[in-house]
Coordinates of C-alpha atoms and ligand atoms in Angstrom, one line a residue:
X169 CA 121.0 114.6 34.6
X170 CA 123.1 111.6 33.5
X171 CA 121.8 108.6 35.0
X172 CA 124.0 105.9 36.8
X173 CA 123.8 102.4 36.5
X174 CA 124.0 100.0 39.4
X175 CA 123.1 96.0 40.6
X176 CA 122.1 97.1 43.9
X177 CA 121.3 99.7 46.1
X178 CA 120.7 99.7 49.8
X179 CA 119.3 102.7 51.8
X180 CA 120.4 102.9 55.0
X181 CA 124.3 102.5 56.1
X182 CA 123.9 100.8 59.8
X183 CA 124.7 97.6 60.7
X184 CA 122.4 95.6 58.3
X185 CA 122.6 98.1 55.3
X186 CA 126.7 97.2 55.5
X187 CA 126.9 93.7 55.9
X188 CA 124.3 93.7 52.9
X189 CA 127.0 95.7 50.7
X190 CA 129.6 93.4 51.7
X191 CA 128.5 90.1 50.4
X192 CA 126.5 91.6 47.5
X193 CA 130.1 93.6 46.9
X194 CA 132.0 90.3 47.1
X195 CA 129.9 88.2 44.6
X196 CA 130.9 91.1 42.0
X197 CA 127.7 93.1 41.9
X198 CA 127.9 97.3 41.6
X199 CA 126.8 98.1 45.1
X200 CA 125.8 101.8 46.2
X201 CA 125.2 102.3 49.6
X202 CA 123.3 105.7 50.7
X203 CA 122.8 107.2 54.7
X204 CA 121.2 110.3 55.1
X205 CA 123.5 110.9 58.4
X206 CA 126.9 112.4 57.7
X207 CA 128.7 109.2 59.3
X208 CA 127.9 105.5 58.1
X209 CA 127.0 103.0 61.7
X210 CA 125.8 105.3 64.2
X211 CA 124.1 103.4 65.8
X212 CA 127.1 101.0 66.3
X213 CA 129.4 103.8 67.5
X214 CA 126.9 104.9 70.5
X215 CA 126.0 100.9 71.0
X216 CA 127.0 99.4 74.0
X217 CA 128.2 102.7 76.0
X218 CA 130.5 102.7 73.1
X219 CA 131.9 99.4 73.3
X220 CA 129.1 97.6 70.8
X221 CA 127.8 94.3 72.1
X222 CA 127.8 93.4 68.6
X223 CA 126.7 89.6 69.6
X224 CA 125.5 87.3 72.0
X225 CA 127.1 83.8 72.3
X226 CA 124.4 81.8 72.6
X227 CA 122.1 83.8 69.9
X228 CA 119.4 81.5 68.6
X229 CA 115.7 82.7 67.4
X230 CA 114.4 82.1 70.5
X231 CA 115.8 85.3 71.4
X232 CA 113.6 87.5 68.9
X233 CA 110.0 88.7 69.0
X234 CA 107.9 88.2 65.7
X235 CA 104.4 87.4 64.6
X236 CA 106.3 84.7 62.9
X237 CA 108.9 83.2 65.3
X238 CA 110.1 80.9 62.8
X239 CA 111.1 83.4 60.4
X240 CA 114.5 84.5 61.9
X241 CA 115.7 81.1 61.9
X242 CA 117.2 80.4 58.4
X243 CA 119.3 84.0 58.6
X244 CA 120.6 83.4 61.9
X245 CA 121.4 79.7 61.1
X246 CA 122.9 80.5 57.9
X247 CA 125.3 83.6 58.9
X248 CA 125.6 82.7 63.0
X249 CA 127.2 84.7 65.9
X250 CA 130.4 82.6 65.3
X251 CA 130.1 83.4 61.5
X252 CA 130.3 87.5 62.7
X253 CA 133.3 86.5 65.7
X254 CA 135.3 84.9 63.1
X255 CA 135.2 88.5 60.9
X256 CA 136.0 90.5 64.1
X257 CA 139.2 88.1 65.1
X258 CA 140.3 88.2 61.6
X259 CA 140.3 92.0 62.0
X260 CA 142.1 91.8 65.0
X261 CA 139.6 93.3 67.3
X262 CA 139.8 92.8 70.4
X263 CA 136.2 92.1 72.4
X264 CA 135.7 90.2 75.9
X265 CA 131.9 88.3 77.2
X266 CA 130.7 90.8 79.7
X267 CA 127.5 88.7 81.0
X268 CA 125.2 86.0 79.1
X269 CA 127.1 85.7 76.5
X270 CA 127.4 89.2 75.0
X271 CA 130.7 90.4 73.6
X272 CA 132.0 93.9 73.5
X273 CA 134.4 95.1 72.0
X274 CA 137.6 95.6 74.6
X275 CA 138.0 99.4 73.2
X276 CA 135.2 101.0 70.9
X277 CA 132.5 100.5 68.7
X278 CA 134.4 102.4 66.1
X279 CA 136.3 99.1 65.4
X280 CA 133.1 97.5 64.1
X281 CA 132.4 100.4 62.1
X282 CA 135.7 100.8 60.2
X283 CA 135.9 96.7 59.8
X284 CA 132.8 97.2 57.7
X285 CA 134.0 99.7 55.8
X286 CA 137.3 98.1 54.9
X287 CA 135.3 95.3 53.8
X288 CA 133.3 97.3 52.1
X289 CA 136.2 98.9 50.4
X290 CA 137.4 96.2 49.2
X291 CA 134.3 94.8 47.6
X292 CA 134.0 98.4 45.9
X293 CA 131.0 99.6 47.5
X294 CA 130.1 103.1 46.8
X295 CA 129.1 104.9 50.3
X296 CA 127.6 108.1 49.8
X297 CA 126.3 109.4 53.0
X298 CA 124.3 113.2 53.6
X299 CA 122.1 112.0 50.5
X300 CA 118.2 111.8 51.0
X301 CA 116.0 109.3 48.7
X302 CA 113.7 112.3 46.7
X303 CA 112.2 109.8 44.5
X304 CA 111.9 105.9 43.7
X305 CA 109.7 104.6 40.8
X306 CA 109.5 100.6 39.9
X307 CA 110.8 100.3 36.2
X308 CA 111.1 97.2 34.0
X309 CA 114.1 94.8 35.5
X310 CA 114.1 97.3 38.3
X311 CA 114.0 100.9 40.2
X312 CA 114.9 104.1 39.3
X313 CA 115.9 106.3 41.9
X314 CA 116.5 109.9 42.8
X315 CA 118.8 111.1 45.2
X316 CA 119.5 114.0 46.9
X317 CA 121.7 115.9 49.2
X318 CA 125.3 115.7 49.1
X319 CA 125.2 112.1 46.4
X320 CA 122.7 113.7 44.4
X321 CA 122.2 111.9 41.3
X322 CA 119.8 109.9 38.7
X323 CA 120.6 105.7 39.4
X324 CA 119.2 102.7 38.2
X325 CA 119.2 99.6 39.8
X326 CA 117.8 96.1 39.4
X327 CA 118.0 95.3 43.3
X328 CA 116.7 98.1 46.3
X329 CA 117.5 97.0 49.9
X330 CA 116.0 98.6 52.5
X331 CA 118.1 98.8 55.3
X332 CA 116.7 102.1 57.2
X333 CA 116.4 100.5 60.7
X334 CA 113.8 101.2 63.5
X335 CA 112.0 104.5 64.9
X336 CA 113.7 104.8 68.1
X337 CA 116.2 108.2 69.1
X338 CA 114.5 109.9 66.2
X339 CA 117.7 112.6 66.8
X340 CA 120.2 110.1 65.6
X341 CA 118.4 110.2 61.9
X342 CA 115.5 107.1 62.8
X343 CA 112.9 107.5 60.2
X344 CA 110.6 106.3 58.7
X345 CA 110.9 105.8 55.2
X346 CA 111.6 101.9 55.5
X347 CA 108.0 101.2 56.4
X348 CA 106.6 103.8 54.2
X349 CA 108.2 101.8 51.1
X350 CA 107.0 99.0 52.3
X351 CA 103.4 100.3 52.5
X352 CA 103.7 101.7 48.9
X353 CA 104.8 98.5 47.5
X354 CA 101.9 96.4 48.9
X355 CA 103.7 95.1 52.0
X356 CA 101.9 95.1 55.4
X357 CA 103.5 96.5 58.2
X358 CA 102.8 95.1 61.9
X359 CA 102.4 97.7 65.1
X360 CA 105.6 99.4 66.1
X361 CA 106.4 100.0 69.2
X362 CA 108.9 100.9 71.2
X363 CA 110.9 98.0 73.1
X364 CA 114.1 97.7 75.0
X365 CA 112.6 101.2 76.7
X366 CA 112.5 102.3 80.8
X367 CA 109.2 102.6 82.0
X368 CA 107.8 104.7 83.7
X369 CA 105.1 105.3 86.7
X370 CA 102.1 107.5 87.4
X371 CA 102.4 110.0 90.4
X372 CA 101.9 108.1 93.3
X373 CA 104.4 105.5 92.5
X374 CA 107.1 107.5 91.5
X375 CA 107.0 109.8 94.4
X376 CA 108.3 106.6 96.3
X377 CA 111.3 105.9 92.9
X378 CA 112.4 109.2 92.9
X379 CA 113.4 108.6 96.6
X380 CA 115.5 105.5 96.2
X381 CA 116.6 106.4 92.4
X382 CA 119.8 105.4 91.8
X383 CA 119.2 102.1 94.0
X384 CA 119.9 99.1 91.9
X385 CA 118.8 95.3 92.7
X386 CA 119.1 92.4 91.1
X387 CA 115.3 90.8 90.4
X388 CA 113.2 88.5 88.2
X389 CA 110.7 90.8 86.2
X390 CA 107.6 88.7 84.9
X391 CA 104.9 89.8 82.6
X392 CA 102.4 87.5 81.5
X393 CA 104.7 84.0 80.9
X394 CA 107.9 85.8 80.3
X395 CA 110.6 86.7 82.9
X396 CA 114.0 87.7 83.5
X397 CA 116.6 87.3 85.7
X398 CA 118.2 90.4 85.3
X399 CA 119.4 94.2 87.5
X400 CA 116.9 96.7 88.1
X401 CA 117.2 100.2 88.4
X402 CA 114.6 102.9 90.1
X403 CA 115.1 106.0 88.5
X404 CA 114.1 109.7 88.5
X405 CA 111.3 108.7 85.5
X406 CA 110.6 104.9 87.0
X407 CA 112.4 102.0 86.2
X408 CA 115.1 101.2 84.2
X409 CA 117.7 98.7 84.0
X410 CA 118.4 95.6 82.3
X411 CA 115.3 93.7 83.3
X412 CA 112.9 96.3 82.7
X413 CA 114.3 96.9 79.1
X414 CA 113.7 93.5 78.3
X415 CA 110.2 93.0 80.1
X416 CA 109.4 96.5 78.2
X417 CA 109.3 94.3 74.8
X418 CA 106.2 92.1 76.0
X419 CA 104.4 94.7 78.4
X420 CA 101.0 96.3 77.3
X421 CA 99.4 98.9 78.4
X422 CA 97.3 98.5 81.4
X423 CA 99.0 95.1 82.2
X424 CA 101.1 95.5 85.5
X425 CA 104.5 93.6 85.7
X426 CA 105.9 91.6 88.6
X427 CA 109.0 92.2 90.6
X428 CA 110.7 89.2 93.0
X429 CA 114.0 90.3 94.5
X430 CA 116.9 88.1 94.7
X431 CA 115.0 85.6 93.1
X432 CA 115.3 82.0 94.4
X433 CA 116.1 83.8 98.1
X434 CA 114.2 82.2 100.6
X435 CA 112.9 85.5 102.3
X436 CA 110.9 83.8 105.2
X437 CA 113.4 81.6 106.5
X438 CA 115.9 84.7 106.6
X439 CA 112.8 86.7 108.4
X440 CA 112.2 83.8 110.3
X441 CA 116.0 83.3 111.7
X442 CA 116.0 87.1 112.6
X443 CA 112.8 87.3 114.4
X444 CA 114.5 84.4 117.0
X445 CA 118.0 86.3 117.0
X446 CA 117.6 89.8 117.0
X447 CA 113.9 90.4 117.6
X448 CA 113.9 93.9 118.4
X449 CA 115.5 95.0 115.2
X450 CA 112.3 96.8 113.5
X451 CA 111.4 95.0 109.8
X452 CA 113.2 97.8 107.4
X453 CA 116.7 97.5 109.1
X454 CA 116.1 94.0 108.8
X455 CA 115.6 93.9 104.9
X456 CA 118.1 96.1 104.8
X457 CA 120.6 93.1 105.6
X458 CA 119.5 91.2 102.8
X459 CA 118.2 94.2 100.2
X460 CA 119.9 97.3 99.5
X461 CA 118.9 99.8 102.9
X462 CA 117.1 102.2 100.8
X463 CA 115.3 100.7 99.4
X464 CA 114.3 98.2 102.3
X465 CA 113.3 101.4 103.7
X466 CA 111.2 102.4 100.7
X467 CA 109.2 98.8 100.8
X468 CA 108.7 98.8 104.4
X469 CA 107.2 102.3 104.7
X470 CA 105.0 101.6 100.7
X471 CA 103.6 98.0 102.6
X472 CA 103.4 99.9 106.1
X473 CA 105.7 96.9 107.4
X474 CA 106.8 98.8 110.8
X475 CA 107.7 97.6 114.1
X476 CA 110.2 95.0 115.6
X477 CA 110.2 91.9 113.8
X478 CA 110.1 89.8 117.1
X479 CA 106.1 91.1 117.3
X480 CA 105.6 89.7 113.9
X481 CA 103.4 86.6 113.3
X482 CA 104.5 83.6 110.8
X483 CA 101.5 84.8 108.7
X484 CA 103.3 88.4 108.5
X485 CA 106.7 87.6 107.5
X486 CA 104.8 85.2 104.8
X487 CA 103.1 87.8 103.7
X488 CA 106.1 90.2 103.1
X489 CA 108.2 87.3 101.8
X490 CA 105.6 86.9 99.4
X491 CA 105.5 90.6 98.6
X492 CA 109.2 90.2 98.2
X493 CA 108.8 87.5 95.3
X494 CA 105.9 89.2 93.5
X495 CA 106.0 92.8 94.0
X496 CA 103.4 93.9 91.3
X497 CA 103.8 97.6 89.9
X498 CA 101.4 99.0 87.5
X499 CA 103.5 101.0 84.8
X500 CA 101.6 103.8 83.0
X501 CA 103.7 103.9 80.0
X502 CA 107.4 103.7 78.8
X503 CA 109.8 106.7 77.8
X504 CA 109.1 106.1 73.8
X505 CA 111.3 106.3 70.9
X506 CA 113.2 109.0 72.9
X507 CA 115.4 106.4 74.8
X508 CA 114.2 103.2 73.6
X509 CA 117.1 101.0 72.2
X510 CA 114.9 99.5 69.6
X511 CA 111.1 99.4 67.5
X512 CA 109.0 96.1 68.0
X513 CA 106.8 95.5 64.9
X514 CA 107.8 96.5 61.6
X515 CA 107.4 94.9 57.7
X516 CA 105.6 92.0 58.3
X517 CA 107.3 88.7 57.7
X518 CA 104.4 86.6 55.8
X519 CA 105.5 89.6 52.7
X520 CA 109.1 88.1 52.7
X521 CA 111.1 85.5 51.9
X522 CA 112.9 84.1 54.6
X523 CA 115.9 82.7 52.9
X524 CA 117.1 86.0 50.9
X525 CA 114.4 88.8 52.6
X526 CA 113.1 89.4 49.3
X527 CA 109.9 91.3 49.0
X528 CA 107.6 87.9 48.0
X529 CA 105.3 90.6 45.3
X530 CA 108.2 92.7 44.4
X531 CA 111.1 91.2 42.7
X532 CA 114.4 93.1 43.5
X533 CA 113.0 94.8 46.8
X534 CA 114.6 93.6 49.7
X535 CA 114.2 94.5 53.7
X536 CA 116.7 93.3 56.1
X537 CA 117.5 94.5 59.8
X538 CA 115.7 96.2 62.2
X539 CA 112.8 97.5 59.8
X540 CA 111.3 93.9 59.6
X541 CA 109.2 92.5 62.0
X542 CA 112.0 90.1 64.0
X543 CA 112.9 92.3 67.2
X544 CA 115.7 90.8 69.8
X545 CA 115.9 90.7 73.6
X546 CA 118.6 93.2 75.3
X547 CA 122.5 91.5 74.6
X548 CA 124.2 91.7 70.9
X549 CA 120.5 90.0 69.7
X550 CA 119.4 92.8 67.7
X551 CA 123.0 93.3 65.9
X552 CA 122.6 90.0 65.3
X553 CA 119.8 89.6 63.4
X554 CA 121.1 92.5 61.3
X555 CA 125.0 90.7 60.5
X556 CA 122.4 87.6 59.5
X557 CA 119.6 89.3 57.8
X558 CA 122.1 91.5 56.0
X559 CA 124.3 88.7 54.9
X560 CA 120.9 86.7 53.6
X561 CA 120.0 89.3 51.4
X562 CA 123.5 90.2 50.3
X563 CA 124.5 86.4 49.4
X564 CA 121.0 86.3 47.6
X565 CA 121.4 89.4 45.3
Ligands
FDA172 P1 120.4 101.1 61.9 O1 119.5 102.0 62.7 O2 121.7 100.7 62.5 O3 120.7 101.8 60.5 C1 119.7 102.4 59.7 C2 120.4 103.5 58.9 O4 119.5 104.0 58.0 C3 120.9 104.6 59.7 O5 122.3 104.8 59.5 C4 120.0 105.8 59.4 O6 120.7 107.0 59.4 C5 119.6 105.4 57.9 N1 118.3 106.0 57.6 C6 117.2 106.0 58.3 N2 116.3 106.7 57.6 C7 116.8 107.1 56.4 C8 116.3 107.9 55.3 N3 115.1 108.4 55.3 N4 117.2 108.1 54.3 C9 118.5 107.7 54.4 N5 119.0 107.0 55.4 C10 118.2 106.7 56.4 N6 121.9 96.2 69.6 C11 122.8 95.3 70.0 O7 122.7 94.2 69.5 N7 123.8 95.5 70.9 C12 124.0 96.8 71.4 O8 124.9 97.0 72.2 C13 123.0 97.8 71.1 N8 123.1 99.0 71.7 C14 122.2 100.0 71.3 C15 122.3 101.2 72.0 C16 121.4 102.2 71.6 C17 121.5 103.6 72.3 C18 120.5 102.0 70.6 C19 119.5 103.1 70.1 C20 120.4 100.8 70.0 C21 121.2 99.7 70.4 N9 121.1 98.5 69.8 C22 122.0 97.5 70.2 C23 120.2 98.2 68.7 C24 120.9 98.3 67.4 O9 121.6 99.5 67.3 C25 119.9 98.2 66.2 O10 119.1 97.1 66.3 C26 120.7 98.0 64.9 O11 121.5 99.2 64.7 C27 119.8 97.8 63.7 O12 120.5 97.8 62.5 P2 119.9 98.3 61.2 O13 121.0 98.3 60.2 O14 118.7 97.6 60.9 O15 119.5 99.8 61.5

């Protein structure tokens, strides 16, 4: 078999892989890009029911979990959330801020997806998706490589990127080769886990969610020091939701988290005003004034809060108003790679450099995206650190 020459190759066509193309396309290096899916960006197109929050506003590296929390910040202060909205304006992409600074994209995802492969056009990238890595060997100057599938084919190449992304929804094509390579080639990968994930209850609890599933509220979840002020859901499965996803990155096993409705409501001066006015209202129709009904209902009957509020002592109602601000739940796990929008861990950062994401043992072998160890809260974050972790790499190569 003939054997191809190129500067660069980058497995994995998502968000990072692409970006990478395009800046090591524009500086006038022979890029190939390979995806074993049959469609380059899927992840993008299902991101964001559709819409891709492809950024957050206000995107620094406090927003990202590492063992190193320094590490993300040369990318993302190099290549910046106003670095990526000034590509998607000049595309003509329309996008809106839904909430805390994340922008969507007014109509789909696709947009994204077909911006980076116009840019990658015209920095002649080569895309070859359907094609499977069979082999990579580490040769003078650089790698030899062995494809398969529909790109099949014998390259060389003096740069490898390693763009293959996270674990999580194994059925879109997650794998994991990324960390495998990174094994083989000396690197140490951190615990992966998976984050940005519902979690869920054992039996006794979620008899009680399964009642009020569907019920929404909006809460501070705390773990540990962390918290957010974000909605929750009770599902079929336990709880879902904006606020759990995020808590799910720093829970552990065995740890419980804590729930405080409405946060900054004063619960015992409303309890307190109702008891004097309406005193034979019982205690679950009056949380159900300030909570949604059902699931006033659902706490009332769980804390055995029954009765009219007018035979309720001060000590009670601060007692439930306290219950109210730190409702603590014990999750048993979390719904795994199935569902979860991203993996926690990955290659560890101390193996890389964090100006150009270059392998600090292996000239040539780069890993950028969602396979390195910088993971980002629920909002555009994680997209994010892919646009700036694949630019690093790409203006580097
Ligand atoms: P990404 O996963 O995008 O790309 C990796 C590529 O490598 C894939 O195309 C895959 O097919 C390919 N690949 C893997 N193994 C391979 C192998 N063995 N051989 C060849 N190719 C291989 N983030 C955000 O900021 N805003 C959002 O709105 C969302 N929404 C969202 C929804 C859902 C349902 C999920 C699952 C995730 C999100 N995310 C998100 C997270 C975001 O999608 C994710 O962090 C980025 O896509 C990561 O970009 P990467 O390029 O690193 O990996």
């Amino acid at each position: 078999m003939s054997v191809t020459r190129f500067d660069t190759v980058i497995l994995g066509a998502g968000a990072a892989g692409m970006m990478c193309a395009i800046q090591a396309g524009a500086r006038g290096g022979r890029v190939l890009i390979i995806d074993h899916a049959k469609a380059p960006g899927e992840k993008i197109r299902i991101s964001g029911g559709g819409r891709c929050n492809f950024t957050n506003i206000g995107a620094s590296a406090r927003n990202f979990l590492s063992n190193n929390p320094h590490f993300a910040k040369s990318a993302l202060s190099r290549y910046t959330q106003h670095d990526f909205v000034a590509l998607v304006e000049r595309h003509g992409i329309a996008y809106h801020e839904k909430t805390l600074g994340q922008l969507f994209c007014d109509d789909s995802a696709k947009a994204i997806i077909a911006m980076l492969l116009n840019e990658m056009a015209r920095a002649a990238c080569e895309l070859r998706v359907g094609t499977t890595l069979e082999n990579l060997e580490r040769i003078d100057h650089g790698f030899a490589v062995t494809l398969g599938g529909d790109g099949a084919g014998s390259i060389r190449c003096r740069q490898l990127v390693v763009a293959t992304g996270g674990k999580s929804i194994p059925k879109m094509g997650a794998s994991s080769l990324g960390y495998q390579i990174a094994e083989r080639f000396g690197l140490t990968v951190t615990e992966t886990r998976p984050a940005l994930v519902p979690l869920t209850f054992g039996e006794d609890v979620l008899a009680g969610f399964r009642e009020i599933a569907g019920v929404a509220a909006d809460v501070r979840v705390s773990c540990g020091k962390t918290a957010f002020d974000e909605a929750l859901l009770f599902t079929h499965r336990g709880l879902s939701g904006p606020a759990i996803l995020q808590i799910s990155s720093y829970w552990r096993e065995k740890e419980p988290i804590r729930i405080a409705f409405l946060p900054g409501h004063d619960f015992f001066a409303d309890l307190h005003t109702a008891r004097r006015e309406n005193g034979r209202r019982n205690i679950a129709n009056t949380l159900g004034e300030i909570l949604p009904k059902r699931l006033a209902t659902y706490l009332a009957d769980a804390h055995g809060w029954s009765g009219p509020i007018g035979d309720a002592s001060d000590k009670k109602l601060a007692a439930i108003a306290a219950t109210l601000h730190g409702w603590e739940v014990l999750p048993i796990g979390s719904e795994g790679y199935r569902t979860a929008e991203v993996t926690l861990g990955g290659v560890d950062t101390s193996g890389l450099n964090s100006r150009t994401m270059e392998a600090r043992a292996v000239d040539g072998l780069y890993f950028i995206g969602e396979v390195v160890d910088v993971t980002g809260w629920l909002g555009g974050y994680n997209f994010q650190w892919a646009w700036s972790s694949g630019w690093a790499a790409g203006t580097a190569i």
